[in-house]
mmCIF file of C-alpha atoms and ligand atoms in Angstrom:
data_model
loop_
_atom_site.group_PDB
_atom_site.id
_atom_site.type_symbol
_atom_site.label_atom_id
_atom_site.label_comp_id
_atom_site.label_asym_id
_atom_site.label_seq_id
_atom_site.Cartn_x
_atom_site.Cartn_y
_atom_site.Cartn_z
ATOM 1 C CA UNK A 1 45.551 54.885 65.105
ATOM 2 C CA UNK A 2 49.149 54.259 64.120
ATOM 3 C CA UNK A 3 49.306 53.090 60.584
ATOM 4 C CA UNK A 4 52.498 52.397 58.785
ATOM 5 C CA UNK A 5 54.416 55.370 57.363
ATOM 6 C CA UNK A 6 52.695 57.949 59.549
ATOM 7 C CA UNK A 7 54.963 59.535 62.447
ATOM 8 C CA UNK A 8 54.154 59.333 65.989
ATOM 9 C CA UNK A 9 54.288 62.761 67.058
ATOM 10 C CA UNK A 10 56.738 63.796 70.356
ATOM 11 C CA UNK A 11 53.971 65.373 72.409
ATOM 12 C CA UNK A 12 50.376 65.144 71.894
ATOM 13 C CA UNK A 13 47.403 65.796 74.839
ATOM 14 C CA UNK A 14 45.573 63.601 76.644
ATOM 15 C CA UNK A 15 41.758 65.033 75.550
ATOM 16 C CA UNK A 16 38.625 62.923 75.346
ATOM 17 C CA UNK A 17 35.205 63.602 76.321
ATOM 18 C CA UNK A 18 35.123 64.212 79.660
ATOM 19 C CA UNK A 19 37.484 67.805 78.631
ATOM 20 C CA UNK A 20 34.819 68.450 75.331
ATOM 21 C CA UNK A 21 31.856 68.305 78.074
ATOM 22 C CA UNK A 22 33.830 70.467 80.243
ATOM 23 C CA UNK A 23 34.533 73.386 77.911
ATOM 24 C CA UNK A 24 30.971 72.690 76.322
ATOM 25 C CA UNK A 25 29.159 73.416 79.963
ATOM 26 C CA UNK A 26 31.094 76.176 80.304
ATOM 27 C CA UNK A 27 30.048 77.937 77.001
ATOM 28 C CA UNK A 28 26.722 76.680 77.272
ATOM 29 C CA UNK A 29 26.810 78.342 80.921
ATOM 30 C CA UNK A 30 27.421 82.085 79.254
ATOM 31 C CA UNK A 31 30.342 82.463 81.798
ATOM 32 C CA UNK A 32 33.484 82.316 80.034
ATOM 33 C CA UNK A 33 35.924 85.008 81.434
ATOM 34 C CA UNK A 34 37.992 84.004 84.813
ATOM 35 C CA UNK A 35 35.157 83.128 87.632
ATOM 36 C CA UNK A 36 33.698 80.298 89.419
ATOM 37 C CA UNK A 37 35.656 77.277 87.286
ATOM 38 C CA UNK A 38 38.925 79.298 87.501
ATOM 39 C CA UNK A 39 38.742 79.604 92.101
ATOM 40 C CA UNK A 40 37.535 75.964 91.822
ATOM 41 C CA UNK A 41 40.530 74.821 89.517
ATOM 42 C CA UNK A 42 43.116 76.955 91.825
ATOM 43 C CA UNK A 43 42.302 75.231 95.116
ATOM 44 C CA UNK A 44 42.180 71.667 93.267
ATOM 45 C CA UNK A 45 45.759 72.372 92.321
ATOM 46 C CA UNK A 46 46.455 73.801 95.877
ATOM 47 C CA UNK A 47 44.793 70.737 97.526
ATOM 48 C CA UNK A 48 46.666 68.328 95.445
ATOM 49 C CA UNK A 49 50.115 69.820 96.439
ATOM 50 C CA UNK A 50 48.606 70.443 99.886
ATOM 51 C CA UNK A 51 49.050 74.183 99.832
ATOM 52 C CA UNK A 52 47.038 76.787 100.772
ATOM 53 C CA UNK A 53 46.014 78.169 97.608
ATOM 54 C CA UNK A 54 46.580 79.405 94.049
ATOM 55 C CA UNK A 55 45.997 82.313 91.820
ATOM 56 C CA UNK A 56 45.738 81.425 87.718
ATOM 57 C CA UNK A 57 47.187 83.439 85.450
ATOM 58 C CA UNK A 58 47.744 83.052 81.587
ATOM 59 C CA UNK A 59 50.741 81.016 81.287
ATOM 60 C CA UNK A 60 53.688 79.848 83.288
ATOM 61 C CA UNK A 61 55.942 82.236 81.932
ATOM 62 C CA UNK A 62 53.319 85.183 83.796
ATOM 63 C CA UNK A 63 52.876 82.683 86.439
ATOM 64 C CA UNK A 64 57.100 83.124 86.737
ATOM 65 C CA UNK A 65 56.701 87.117 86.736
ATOM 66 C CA UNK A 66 53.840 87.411 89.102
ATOM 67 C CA UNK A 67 55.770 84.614 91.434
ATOM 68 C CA UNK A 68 59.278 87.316 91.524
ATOM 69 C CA UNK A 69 56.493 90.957 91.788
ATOM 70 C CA UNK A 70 54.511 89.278 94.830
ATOM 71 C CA UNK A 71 58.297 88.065 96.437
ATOM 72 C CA UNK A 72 58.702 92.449 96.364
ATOM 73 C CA UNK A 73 62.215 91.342 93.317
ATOM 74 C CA UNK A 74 62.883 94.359 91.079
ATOM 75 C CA UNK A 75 65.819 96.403 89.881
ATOM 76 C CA UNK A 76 69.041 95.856 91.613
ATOM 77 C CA UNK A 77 68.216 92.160 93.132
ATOM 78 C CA UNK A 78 69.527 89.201 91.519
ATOM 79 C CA UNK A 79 67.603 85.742 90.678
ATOM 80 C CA UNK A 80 69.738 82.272 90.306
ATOM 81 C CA UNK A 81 68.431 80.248 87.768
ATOM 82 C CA UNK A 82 69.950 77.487 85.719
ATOM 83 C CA UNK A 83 71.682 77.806 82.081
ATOM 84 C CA UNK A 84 69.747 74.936 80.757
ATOM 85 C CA UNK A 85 66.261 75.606 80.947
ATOM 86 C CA UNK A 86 63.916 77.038 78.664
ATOM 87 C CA UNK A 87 63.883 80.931 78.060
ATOM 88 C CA UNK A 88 60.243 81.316 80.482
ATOM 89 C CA UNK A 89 62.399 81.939 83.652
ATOM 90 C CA UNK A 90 64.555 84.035 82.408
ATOM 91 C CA UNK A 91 62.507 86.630 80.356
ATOM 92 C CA UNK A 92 60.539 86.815 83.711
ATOM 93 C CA UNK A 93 63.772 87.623 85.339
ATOM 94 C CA UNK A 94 64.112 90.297 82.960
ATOM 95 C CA UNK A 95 60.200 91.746 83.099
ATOM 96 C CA UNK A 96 60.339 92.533 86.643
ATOM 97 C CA UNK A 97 63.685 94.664 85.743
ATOM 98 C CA UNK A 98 66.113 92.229 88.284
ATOM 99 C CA UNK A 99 69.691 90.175 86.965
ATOM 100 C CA UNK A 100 69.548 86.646 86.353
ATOM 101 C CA UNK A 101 72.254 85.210 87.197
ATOM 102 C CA UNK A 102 72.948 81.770 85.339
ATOM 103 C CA UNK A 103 74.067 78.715 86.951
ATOM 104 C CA UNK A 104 75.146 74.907 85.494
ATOM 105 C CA UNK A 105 73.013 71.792 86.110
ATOM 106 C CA UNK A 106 73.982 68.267 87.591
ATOM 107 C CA UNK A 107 75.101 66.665 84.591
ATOM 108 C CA UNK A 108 73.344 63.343 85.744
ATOM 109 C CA UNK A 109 69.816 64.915 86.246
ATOM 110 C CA UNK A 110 69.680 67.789 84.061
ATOM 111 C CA UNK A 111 69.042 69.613 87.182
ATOM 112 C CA UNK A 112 70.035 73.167 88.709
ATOM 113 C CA UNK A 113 73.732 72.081 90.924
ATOM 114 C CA UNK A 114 73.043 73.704 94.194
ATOM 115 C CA UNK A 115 76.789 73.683 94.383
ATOM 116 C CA UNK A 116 76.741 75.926 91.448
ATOM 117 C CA UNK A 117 73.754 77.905 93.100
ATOM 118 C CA UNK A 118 75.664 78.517 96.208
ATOM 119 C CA UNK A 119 78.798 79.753 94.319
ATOM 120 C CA UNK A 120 76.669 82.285 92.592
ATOM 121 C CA UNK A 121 74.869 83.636 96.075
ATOM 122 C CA UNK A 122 76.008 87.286 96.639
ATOM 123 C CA UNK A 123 74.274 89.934 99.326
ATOM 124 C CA UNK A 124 71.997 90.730 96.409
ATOM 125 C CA UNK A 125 70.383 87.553 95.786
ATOM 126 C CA UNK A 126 66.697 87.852 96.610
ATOM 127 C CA UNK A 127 65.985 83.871 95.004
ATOM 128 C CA UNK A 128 66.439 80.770 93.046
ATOM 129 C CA UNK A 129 64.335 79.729 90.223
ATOM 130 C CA UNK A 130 64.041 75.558 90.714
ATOM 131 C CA UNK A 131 63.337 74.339 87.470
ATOM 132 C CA UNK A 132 62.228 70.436 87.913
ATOM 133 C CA UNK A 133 63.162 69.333 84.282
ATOM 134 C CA UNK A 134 61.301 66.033 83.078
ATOM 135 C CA UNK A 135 59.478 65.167 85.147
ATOM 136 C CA UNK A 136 62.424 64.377 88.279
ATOM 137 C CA UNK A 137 62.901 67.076 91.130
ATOM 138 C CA UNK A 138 65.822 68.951 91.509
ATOM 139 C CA UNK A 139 67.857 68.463 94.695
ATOM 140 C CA UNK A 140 65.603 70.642 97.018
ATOM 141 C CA UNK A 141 67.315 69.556 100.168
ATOM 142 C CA UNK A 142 70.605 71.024 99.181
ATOM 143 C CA UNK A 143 68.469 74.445 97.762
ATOM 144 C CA UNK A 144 66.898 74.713 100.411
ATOM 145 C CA UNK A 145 70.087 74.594 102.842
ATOM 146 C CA UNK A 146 71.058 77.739 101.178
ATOM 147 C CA UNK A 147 68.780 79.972 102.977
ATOM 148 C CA UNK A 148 67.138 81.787 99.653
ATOM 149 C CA UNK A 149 63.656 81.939 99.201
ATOM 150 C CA UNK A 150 62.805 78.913 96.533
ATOM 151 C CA UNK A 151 60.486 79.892 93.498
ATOM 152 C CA UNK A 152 60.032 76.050 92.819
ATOM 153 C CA UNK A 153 59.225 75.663 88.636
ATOM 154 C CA UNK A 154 56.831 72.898 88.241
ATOM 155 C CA UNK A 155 55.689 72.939 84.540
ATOM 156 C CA UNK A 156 57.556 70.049 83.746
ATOM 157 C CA UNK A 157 56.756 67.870 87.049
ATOM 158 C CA UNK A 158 53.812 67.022 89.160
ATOM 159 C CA UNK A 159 53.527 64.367 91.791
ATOM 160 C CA UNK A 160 57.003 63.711 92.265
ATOM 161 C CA UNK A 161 58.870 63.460 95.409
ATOM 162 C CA UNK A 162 61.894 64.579 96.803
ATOM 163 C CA UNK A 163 63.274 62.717 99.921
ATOM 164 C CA UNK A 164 59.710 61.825 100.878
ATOM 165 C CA UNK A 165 58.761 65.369 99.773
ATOM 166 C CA UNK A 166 56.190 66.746 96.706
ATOM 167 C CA UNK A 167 57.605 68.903 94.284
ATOM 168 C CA UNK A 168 55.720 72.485 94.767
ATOM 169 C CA UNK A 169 55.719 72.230 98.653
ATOM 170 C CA UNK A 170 59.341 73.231 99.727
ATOM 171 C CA UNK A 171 59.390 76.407 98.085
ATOM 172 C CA UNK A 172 58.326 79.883 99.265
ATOM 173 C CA UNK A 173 56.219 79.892 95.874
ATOM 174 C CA UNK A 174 55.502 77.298 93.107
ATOM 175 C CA UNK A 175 54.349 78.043 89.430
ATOM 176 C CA UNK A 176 52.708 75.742 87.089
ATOM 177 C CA UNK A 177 52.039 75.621 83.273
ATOM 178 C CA UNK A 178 49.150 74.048 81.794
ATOM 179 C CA UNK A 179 50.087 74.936 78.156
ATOM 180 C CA UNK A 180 49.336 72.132 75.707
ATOM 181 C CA UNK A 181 51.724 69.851 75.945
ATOM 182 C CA UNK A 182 52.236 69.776 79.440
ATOM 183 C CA UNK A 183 51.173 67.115 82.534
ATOM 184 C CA UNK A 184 47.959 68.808 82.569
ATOM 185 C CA UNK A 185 46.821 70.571 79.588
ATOM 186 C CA UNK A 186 44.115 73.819 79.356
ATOM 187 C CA UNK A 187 46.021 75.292 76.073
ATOM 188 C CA UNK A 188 47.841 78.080 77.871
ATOM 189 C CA UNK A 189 47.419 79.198 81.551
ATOM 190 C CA UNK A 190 49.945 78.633 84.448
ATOM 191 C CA UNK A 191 49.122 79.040 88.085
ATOM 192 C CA UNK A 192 51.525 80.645 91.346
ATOM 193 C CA UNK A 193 51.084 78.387 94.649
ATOM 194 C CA UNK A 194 51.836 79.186 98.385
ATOM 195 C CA UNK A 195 50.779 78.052 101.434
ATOM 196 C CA UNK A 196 51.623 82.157 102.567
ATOM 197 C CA UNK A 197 48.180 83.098 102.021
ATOM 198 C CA UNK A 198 49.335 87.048 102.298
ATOM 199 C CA UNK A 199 51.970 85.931 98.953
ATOM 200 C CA UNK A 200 49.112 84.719 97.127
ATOM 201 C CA UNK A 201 46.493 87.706 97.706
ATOM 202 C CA UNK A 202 49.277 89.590 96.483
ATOM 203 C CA UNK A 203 49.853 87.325 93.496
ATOM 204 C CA UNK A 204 45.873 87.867 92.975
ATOM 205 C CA UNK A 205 46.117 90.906 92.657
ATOM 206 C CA UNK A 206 48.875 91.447 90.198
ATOM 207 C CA UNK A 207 47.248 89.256 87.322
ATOM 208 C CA UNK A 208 44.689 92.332 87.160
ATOM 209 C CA UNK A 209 44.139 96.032 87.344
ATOM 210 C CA UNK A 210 40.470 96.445 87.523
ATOM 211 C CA UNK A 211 39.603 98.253 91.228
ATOM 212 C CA UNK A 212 43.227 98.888 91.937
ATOM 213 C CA UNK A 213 43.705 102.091 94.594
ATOM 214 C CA UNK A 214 46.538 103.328 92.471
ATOM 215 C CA UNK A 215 47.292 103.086 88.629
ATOM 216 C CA UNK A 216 50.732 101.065 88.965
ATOM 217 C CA UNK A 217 52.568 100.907 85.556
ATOM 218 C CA UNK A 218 53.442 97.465 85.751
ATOM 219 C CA UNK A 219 49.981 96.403 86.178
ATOM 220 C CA UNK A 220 48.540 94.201 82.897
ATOM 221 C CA UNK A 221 45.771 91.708 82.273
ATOM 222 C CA UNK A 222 47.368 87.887 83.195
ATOM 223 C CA UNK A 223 44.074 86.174 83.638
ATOM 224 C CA UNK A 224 42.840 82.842 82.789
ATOM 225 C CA UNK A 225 39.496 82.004 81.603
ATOM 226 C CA UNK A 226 36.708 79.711 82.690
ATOM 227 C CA UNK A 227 36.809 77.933 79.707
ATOM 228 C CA UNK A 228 40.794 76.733 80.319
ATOM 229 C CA UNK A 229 40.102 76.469 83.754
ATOM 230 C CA UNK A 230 36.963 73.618 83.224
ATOM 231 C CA UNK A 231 39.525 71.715 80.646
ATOM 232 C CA UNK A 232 41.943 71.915 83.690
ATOM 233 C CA UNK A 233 39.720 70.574 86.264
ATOM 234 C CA UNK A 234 39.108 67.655 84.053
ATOM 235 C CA UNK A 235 42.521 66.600 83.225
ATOM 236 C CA UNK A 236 43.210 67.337 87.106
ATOM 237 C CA UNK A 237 40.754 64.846 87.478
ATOM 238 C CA UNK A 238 42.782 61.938 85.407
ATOM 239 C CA UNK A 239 46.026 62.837 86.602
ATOM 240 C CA UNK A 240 46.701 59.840 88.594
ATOM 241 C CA UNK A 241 45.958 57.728 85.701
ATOM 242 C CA UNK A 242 47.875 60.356 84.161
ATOM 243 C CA UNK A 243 51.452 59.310 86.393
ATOM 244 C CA UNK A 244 50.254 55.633 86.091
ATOM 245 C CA UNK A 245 50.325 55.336 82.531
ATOM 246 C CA UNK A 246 53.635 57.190 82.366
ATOM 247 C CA UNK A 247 55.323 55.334 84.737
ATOM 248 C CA UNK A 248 54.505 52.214 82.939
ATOM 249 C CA UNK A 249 56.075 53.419 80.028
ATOM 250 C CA UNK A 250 58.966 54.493 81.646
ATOM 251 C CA UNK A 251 59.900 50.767 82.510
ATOM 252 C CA UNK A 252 58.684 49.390 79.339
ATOM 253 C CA UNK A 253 61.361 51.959 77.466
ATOM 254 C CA UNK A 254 64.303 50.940 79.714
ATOM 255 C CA UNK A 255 63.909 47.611 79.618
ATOM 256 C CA UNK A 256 63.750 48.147 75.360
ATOM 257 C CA UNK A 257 66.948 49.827 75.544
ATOM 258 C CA UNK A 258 68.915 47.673 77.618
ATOM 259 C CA UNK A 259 71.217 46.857 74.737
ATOM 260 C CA UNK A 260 71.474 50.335 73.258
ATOM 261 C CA UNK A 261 74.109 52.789 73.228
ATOM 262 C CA UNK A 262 71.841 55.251 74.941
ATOM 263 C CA UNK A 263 72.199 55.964 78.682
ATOM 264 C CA UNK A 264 68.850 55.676 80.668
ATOM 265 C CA UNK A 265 67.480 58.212 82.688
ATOM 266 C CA UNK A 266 69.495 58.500 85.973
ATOM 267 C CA UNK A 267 67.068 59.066 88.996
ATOM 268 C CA UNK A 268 69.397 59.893 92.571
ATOM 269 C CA UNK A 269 68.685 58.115 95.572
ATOM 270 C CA UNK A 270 65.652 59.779 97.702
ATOM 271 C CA UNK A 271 63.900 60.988 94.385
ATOM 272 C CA UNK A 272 61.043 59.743 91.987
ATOM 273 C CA UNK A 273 60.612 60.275 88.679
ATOM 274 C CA UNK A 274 56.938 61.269 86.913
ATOM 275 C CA UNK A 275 58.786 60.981 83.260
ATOM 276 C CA UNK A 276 56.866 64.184 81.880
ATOM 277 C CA UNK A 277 59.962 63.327 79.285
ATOM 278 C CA UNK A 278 61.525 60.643 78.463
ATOM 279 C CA UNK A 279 65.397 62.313 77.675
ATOM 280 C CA UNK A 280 67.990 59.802 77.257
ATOM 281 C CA UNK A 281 71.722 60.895 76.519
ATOM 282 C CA UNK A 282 73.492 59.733 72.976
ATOM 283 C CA UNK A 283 77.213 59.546 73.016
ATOM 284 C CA UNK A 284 79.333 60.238 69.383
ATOM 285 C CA UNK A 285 81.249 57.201 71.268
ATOM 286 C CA UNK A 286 78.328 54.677 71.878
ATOM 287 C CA UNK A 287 76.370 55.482 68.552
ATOM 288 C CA UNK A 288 76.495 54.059 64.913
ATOM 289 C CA UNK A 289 74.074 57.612 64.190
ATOM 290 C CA UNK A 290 76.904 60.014 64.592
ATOM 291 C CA UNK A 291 75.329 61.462 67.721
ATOM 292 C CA UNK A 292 72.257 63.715 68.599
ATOM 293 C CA UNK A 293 71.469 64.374 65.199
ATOM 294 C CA UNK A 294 72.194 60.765 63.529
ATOM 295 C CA UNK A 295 69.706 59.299 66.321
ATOM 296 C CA UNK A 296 66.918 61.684 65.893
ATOM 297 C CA UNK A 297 66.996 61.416 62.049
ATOM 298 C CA UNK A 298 66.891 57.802 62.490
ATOM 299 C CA UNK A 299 64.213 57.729 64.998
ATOM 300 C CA UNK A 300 62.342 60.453 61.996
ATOM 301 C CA UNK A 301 63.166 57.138 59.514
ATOM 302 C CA UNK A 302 61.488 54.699 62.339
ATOM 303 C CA UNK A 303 58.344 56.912 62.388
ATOM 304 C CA UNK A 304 59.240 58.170 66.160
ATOM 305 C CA UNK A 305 59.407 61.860 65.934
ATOM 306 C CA UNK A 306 62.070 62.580 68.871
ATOM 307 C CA UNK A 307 62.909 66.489 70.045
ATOM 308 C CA UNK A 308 65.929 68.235 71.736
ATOM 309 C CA UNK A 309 64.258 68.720 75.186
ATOM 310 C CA UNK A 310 65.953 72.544 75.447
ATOM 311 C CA UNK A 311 65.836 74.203 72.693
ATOM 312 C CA UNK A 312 68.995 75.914 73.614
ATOM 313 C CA UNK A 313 70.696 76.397 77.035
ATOM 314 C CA UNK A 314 70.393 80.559 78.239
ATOM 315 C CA UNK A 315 74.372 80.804 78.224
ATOM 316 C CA UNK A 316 74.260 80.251 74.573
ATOM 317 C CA UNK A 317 71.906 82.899 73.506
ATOM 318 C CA UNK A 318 74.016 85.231 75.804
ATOM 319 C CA UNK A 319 76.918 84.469 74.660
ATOM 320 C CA UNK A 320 78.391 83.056 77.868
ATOM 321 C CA UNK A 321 81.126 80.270 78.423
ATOM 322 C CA UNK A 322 81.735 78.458 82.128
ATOM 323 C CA UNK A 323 78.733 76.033 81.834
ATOM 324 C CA UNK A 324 80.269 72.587 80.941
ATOM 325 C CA UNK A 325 77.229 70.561 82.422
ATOM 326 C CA UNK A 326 74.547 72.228 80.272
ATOM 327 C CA UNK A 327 76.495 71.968 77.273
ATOM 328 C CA UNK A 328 77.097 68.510 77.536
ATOM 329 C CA UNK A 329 73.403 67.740 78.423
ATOM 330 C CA UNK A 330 72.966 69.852 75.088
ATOM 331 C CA UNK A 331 74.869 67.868 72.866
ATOM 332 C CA UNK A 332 73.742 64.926 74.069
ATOM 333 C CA UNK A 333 69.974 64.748 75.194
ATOM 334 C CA UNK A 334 67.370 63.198 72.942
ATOM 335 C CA UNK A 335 63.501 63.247 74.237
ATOM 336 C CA UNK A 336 61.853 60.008 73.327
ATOM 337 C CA UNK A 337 57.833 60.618 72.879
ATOM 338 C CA UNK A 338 56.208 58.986 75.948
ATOM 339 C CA UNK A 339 52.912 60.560 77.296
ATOM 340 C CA UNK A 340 49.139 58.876 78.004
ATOM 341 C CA UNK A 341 47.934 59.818 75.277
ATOM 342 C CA UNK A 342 49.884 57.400 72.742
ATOM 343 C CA UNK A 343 47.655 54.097 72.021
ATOM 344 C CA UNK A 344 49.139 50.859 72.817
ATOM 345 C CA UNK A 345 50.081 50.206 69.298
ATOM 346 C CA UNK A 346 52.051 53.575 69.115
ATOM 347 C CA UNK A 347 53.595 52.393 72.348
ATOM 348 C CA UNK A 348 54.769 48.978 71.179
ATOM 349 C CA UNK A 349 56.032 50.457 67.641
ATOM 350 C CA UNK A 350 58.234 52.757 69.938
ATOM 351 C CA UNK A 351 59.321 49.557 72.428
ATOM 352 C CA UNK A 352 60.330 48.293 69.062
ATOM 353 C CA UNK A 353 62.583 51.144 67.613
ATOM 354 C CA UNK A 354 64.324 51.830 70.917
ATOM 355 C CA UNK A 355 65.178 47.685 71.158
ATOM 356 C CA UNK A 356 66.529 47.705 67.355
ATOM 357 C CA UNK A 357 68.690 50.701 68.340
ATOM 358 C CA UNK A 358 72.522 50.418 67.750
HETATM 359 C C1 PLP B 401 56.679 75.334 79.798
HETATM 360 C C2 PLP B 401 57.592 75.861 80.824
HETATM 361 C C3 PLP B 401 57.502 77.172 81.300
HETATM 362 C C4 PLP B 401 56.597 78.192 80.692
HETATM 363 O O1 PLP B 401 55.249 77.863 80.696
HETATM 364 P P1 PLP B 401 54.281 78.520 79.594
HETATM 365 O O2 PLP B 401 52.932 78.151 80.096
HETATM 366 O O3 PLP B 401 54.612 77.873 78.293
HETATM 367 O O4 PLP B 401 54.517 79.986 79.597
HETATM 368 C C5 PLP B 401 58.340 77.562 82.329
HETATM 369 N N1 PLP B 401 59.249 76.722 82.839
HETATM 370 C C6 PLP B 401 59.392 75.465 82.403
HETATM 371 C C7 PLP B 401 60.405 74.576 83.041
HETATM 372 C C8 PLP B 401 58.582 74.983 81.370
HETATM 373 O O5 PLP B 401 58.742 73.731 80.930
#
């Protein structure tokens, strides 16, 4: 696999054969549009949360918009959602014609502050987006003791827990993302979950137009196909193996980087960790590399090819100030590769950097 001089990549998928015979008897089958693989993949993912069901759509970022249409959130309502996420929550915000209205993060956890949430509620809020960045949940308990409906965003974690509960199960709806590089990969496609069976029929019925009553003008074509929904079911499959693996490299990372000038992961009391990334924070203070960029060009020299894990916090792009948390998390966050998919000797080669680091 890994040879000398060749750069471990920061996110790669976790496909084998058991995915290439899944697509295969799919095509072979003639039936590639959404059908019987798509229903079958939606109540896999429903049964693993333990919710009533799921409708598949094209992406998370539709999987967002259908989520706020089926909740009845248009012009005049307002969505909380945090500054330091990527742009999917709030462009969804903005397609179903409602105000997003931005919010900081815990520092610690990278997480939307429900003390920041709570500041922001007004008589128009209709509901907060709950990102669940990397892999740990966000503090649902407080969210959820602010009495707005919770549109809980799990593309980033799966299978994690907060205070005994599963990410995906508080909220009054829960999207997924199965794009490439995510827990559980189909390419593209995302997926809304409820247990309010009358939510999802409506969420069904928004991802198409065909046999509407009326001709709505916000009606469009968000479907999923057979074909990413068999690649789904098969990952689904793996994806306790999936947590295992990552979870084992979790440990094996801190313990490398016991002596660096990095700080670990922080994971609150009453919350687990699935380590969909592996984002520790660099310090001008604590590094020889002159921060964010010095480490990540150094990692680029080790062969480790580490990533930014926003892109850039919302506030920025808007031109807004008041968001201290997210900024800091900015300027500081560096995501290490970690995912199943790297072979033990990639693994060990990355050990090694992160112990050398200074
Ligand atoms: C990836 C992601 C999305 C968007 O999902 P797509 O399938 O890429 O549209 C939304 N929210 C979060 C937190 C994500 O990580």
């Amino acid at each position: 696999m890994t040879t000398v001089g060749t750069m471990i990549p920061h996110s790669r998928p976790a496909l084998d054969e058991r995915e290439i015979r899944a697509a295969t008897d799919v095509l072979r089958s003639g039936h590639i549009a959404q059908g019987e693989q798509v229903r079958q993949f939606e109540q896999a993912v429903a049964d693993y949360m333990g919710l009533a069901g799921g409708a598949a759509v094209s992406s998370g970022t539709a999987a967002l918009e259908v989520a706020l249409r089926a909740l009845g959130i248009g012009a005049g309502d307002e969505v909380i959602l945090p500054s330091y996420v990527c742009a999917a929550p709030w462009l969804a915000v903005q397609r179903v014609g409602a105000t997003a209205r931005l919010v900081d993060i815990e520092p610690d956890t990278c997480n939307l502050d429900a003390g920041a949430a709570r500041r922001a509620l007004t008589p128009k809020t209709r509901a907060i987006i709950v990102p669940h960045l990397f892999g740990l949940p966000a503090d649902l308990t407080a969210l959820d003791r602010l009495g707005v409906p919770l549109i809980e965003d799990c593309a980033q974690t799966l299978g994690a827990r907060e205070q005994g509960r599963l990410v995906g199960t508080v909220g009054v709806m829960t999207v997924c993302s199965f794009y490439a590089t995510k827990l559980l990969c189909a390419g593209e496609g995302g997926m809304v979950l409820s247990r309010d069976r009358q939510l999802l029929e409506r969420a069904r019925g928004l991802r198409e137009y065909d046999g509407a009553e009326r001709l709505h003008p916000a009606a469009t074509n968000l479907k999923m196909t057979d074909l990413q929904a068999a690649i789904g079911l098969a990952q689904l499959r793996r994806v306790s193996s999936f947590l295992e693996r990552r979870a084992a490299l979790a440990r094996q990372y801190g313990d490398a980087l016991a002596g660096s000038p990095a700080v670990r992961p922080s994971v609150p009391a009453g919350r687990t960790h699935m380590y969909y990334r592996y984002v520790v924070r660099v310090t001008e203070r604590r590094s020889h590399h002159a921060g964010l960029a010095g480490a990540m060009a150094w990692f680029e020299d080790q062969g480790v090819q580490c990533r930014k894990p926003v892109f850039r916090p919302l506030h920025r792009y808007l031109g807004l100030d008041g968001f201290p948390a997210s900024d800091e998390v900015d300027h500081t966050a560096l995501s290490v590769p970690l995912y199943p998919a790297l072979s033990d000797e990639e693994a060990a080669h990355i050990r090694g950097v992160l112990a050398q680091w200074r």
